[in-house]
Short mmCIF file of C-alpha atoms in Angstrom, two decimals:
data_model
loop_
_atom_site.label_atom_id
_atom_site.label_comp_id
_atom_site.label_asym_id
_atom_site.label_seq_id
_atom_site.Cartn_x
_atom_site.Cartn_y
_atom_site.Cartn_z
CA ASP A 19 139.73 108.53 42.08
CA VAL A 20 139.96 108.39 45.75
CA LYS A 21 138.11 111.11 47.34
CA VAL A 22 138.68 112.39 50.89
CA THR A 23 136.30 115.18 51.85
CA GLN A 24 136.36 117.40 54.94
CA SER A 25 133.23 119.08 55.91
CA SER A 26 134.48 122.62 56.11
CA ARG A 27 137.42 124.46 54.47
CA TYR A 28 137.35 127.25 57.22
CA LEU A 29 136.03 127.42 60.71
CA VAL A 30 135.97 130.03 63.33
CA LYS A 31 135.08 128.99 66.93
CA ARG A 32 135.03 130.47 70.17
CA THR A 33 137.33 129.31 73.31
CA GLY A 34 135.49 126.63 75.20
CA GLU A 35 133.16 125.41 72.33
CA LYS A 36 133.01 121.83 71.37
CA VAL A 37 134.08 121.47 67.81
CA PHE A 38 133.57 118.79 65.37
CA LEU A 39 135.56 118.18 62.28
CA GLU A 40 134.23 115.69 59.84
CA CYS A 41 135.81 113.55 57.24
CA VAL A 42 134.42 111.18 54.70
CA GLN A 43 136.16 109.04 52.22
CA ASP A 44 134.64 107.09 49.37
CA MET A 45 137.12 104.24 48.57
CA ASP A 46 136.22 101.76 51.43
CA HIS A 47 139.57 102.40 53.14
CA GLU A 48 140.24 100.69 56.47
CA ASN A 49 142.72 103.28 57.84
CA MET A 50 141.89 107.05 58.35
CA PHE A 51 144.03 109.67 60.18
CA TRP A 52 143.80 113.17 61.57
CA TYR A 53 146.76 115.57 61.57
CA ARG A 54 147.44 119.04 62.36
CA GLN A 55 149.86 121.18 60.26
CA ASP A 56 151.63 123.99 61.86
CA PRO A 57 154.51 126.08 60.34
CA GLY A 58 157.87 124.48 61.11
CA LEU A 59 156.33 121.56 62.68
CA GLY A 60 155.22 119.66 59.58
CA LEU A 61 152.27 117.17 59.96
CA ARG A 62 151.66 115.90 63.49
CA LEU A 63 149.50 112.80 63.91
CA ILE A 64 146.67 113.36 66.29
CA TYR A 65 144.76 110.01 66.05
CA PHE A 66 144.31 107.26 63.56
CA SER A 67 141.80 104.60 63.20
CA TYR A 68 142.39 101.12 61.50
CA ASP A 69 138.87 99.87 61.66
CA VAL A 70 135.38 101.00 62.66
CA LYS A 71 135.36 101.83 66.41
CA MET A 72 139.07 101.19 66.60
CA LYS A 73 141.51 103.96 67.21
CA GLU A 74 145.14 104.63 68.21
CA LYS A 75 146.60 107.79 69.64
CA GLY A 76 149.08 109.67 67.58
CA ASP A 77 151.94 111.92 68.85
CA ILE A 78 149.57 114.80 70.09
CA PRO A 79 146.27 113.47 71.24
CA GLU A 80 145.78 115.74 74.09
CA GLY A 81 142.63 117.92 73.84
CA TYR A 82 141.21 115.78 71.15
CA SER A 83 139.15 112.76 70.69
CA VAL A 84 137.85 110.83 67.79
CA SER A 85 134.86 108.82 66.65
CA ARG A 86 134.52 106.23 63.89
CA GLU A 87 131.05 104.67 63.78
CA LYS A 88 131.00 104.00 60.03
CA LYS A 89 133.86 102.92 57.93
CA GLU A 90 133.79 105.99 55.70
CA ARG A 91 133.56 108.65 58.38
CA PHE A 92 136.04 109.76 60.79
CA SER A 93 135.34 112.71 63.10
CA LEU A 94 137.74 114.71 65.21
CA ILE A 95 136.41 116.27 68.35
CA LEU A 96 137.73 119.23 70.27
CA GLU A 97 135.99 118.86 73.60
CA SER A 98 136.72 122.46 74.56
CA ALA A 99 138.44 124.41 71.97
CA SER A 100 141.46 126.55 73.00
CA THR A 101 143.24 129.16 71.11
CA ASN A 102 146.39 126.87 70.94
CA GLN A 103 144.32 124.57 68.69
CA THR A 104 144.17 127.17 65.98
CA SER A 105 145.75 125.22 62.99
CA MET A 106 145.26 123.56 59.68
CA TYR A 107 143.57 119.99 60.23
CA LEU A 108 144.18 117.25 57.54
CA CYS A 109 142.36 114.19 57.33
CA ALA A 110 143.74 111.10 55.24
CA SER A 111 142.72 107.61 54.43
CA SER A 112 144.53 104.58 53.08
CA GLY A 113 143.86 101.01 52.29
CA GLY A 114 144.18 98.15 54.50
CA GLY A 115 147.60 96.97 53.35
CA THR A 116 150.43 98.95 55.03
CA ASP A 117 152.24 99.48 51.75
CA THR A 118 149.55 101.77 50.30
CA GLU A 119 149.79 105.47 50.26
CA ALA A 120 147.51 107.89 52.19
CA PHE A 121 145.23 110.16 50.42
CA PHE A 122 144.46 113.66 51.86
CA GLY A 123 141.51 115.94 52.05
CA GLN A 124 141.65 119.58 51.33
CA GLY A 125 142.22 120.52 54.90
CA THR A 126 140.21 122.65 57.47
CA ARG A 127 141.70 125.84 58.63
CA LEU A 128 140.31 126.25 62.25
CA THR A 129 140.70 129.46 64.12
CA VAL A 130 139.83 129.47 67.76
CA VAL A 131 139.20 133.03 69.28
CA ALA B 2 159.70 105.05 68.92
CA GLN B 3 159.33 106.29 65.31
CA LYS B 4 160.61 109.46 63.97
CA VAL B 5 161.27 111.27 60.81
CA THR B 6 163.80 114.17 60.56
CA GLN B 7 164.08 116.48 57.75
CA ALA B 8 166.93 118.70 58.87
CA GLN B 9 166.67 121.08 56.05
CA THR B 10 163.90 123.72 56.81
CA GLU B 11 164.25 125.71 53.71
CA ILE B 12 166.28 125.37 50.48
CA SER B 13 166.59 127.99 47.84
CA VAL B 14 168.04 127.16 44.31
CA VAL B 15 168.12 128.79 40.95
CA GLU B 16 166.41 126.97 38.14
CA LYS B 17 168.23 124.08 36.56
CA GLU B 18 170.27 123.39 39.54
CA ASP B 19 170.13 120.00 41.21
CA VAL B 20 168.83 119.71 44.71
CA THR B 21 168.77 116.90 47.32
CA LEU B 22 166.05 116.74 50.14
CA ASP B 23 167.38 114.80 53.18
CA CYS B 24 165.28 112.44 55.13
CA VAL B 25 166.37 110.34 58.14
CA TYR B 26 164.06 108.04 60.00
CA GLU B 27 164.03 105.97 63.11
CA THR B 28 162.11 102.84 63.73
CA ARG B 29 162.39 99.43 65.51
CA ASP B 30 160.21 97.74 62.91
CA THR B 31 161.82 95.33 60.50
CA THR B 32 158.95 96.02 58.04
CA TYR B 33 158.12 99.48 57.37
CA TYR B 34 157.37 101.86 54.46
CA LEU B 35 158.81 105.15 53.38
CA PHE B 36 156.88 107.94 51.50
CA TRP B 37 157.55 111.33 49.87
CA TYR B 38 154.73 113.81 49.48
CA LYS B 39 154.72 117.26 47.80
CA GLN B 40 152.49 120.13 49.00
CA PRO B 41 152.35 122.95 46.37
CA PRO B 42 151.21 126.28 47.35
CA SER B 43 147.60 125.25 46.60
CA GLY B 44 147.75 123.02 49.76
CA GLU B 45 146.91 119.75 48.74
CA LEU B 46 149.23 116.77 49.45
CA VAL B 47 150.44 114.84 46.48
CA PHE B 48 151.94 111.42 46.74
CA LEU B 49 155.29 111.03 44.97
CA ILE B 50 156.81 107.68 45.85
CA ARG B 51 156.64 104.64 48.25
CA ARG B 52 159.40 102.30 49.30
CA ASN B 53 159.19 99.22 51.54
CA SER B 54 161.97 98.29 53.97
CA PHE B 55 163.04 95.29 51.84
CA ASP B 56 163.63 97.18 48.59
CA GLU B 57 166.76 99.31 48.60
CA GLN B 58 166.71 99.82 45.01
CA ASN B 59 167.00 103.41 43.95
CA GLU B 60 164.42 104.82 41.76
CA ILE B 61 164.26 107.38 39.04
CA SER B 62 161.25 108.98 37.59
CA GLY B 63 161.87 111.70 35.14
CA ARG B 64 163.76 114.38 36.98
CA TYR B 65 163.15 112.84 40.34
CA SER B 66 165.22 110.09 41.97
CA TRP B 67 165.25 108.59 45.33
CA ASN B 68 168.04 106.99 47.39
CA PHE B 69 167.10 104.52 50.14
CA GLN B 70 169.84 103.36 52.37
CA LYS B 71 169.06 101.27 55.41
CA SER B 72 172.44 101.40 56.79
CA THR B 73 172.13 105.16 57.44
CA SER B 74 168.41 105.03 57.82
CA SER B 75 168.02 107.54 55.02
CA PHE B 76 165.56 108.24 52.21
CA ASN B 77 166.81 111.09 50.25
CA PHE B 78 165.08 112.73 47.30
CA THR B 79 166.83 114.49 44.43
CA ILE B 80 165.41 116.79 41.84
CA THR B 81 167.48 117.13 38.69
CA ALA B 82 167.45 120.38 36.78
CA SER B 83 164.87 121.93 39.04
CA GLN B 84 162.08 124.02 37.59
CA VAL B 85 160.00 126.90 39.21
CA VAL B 86 157.04 124.36 39.33
CA ASP B 87 158.98 122.33 41.84
CA SER B 88 158.56 124.87 44.45
CA ALA B 89 156.60 123.44 47.14
CA VAL B 90 156.93 121.89 50.71
CA TYR B 91 158.21 118.29 50.56
CA PHE B 92 157.41 115.86 53.27
CA CYS B 93 158.88 112.49 54.13
CA ALA B 94 156.86 109.92 55.94
CA LEU B 95 157.31 106.63 57.62
CA ARG B 96 154.68 103.86 58.09
CA SER B 97 155.03 101.16 60.58
CA ASN B 98 153.67 97.65 60.19
CA THR B 99 150.71 98.75 62.54
CA GLY B 100 149.66 101.36 60.00
CA LYS B 101 150.77 104.41 62.02
CA LEU B 102 152.02 106.99 59.48
CA ILE B 103 154.16 109.89 60.69
CA PHE B 104 155.66 112.75 58.77
CA GLY B 105 158.84 114.81 59.10
CA GLN B 106 158.79 118.55 59.61
CA GLY B 107 158.98 119.31 55.93
CA THR B 108 161.43 121.05 53.72
CA THR B 109 160.40 124.15 51.70
CA LEU B 110 161.97 124.21 48.37
CA GLN B 111 162.10 127.64 46.49
CA VAL B 112 163.16 127.57 42.85
CA LYS B 113 163.94 130.74 41.49
CA PRO B 114 163.87 131.58 37.83
#
């Protein structure tokens, strides 16, 4: 079974802190994604990566950056956390073919106070 | 630009009723892929179906069926004889030929006993 693991289920951080959300997949997938989920807004794509060190902005990249130094790991970085970044963050991965479905992690509920 | 619209925010039905969830998409790609995911109250996203842009055949899987019409850019999902266990948030998603995967806002389905 494909496994996508996010490092934390719940996080509480202070405004202005630098926050790292980690995601690891164990199926040698080329593509990895970061989304945030907010009520009424669905899943919004922040960034995705189609290869090591390769990334593309999604629909809401402002305030976020990403890092993919190894194929299995995709990190989302909040350089200076703000209260409007309080949300559920979901990581996903998929195989290299564009016809393959994405598999999701369990999500990280981030609260910025 | 790519876009997925799920106009129905919430739907409530009584058990055994049929229900259709609408999904309309926009893309300039000639090759693309469409997906439906289910998010039950537990929160994990579960893959339901994948369709590519060259295959307009409808699909049926048990009580679930999907209607893909390129002429109207729609990929609708019907649950026949709904059950309480079908209560969840359902997401439609579009994947471009570059691998970018975007989701609609989601439709919350409540099936009452």
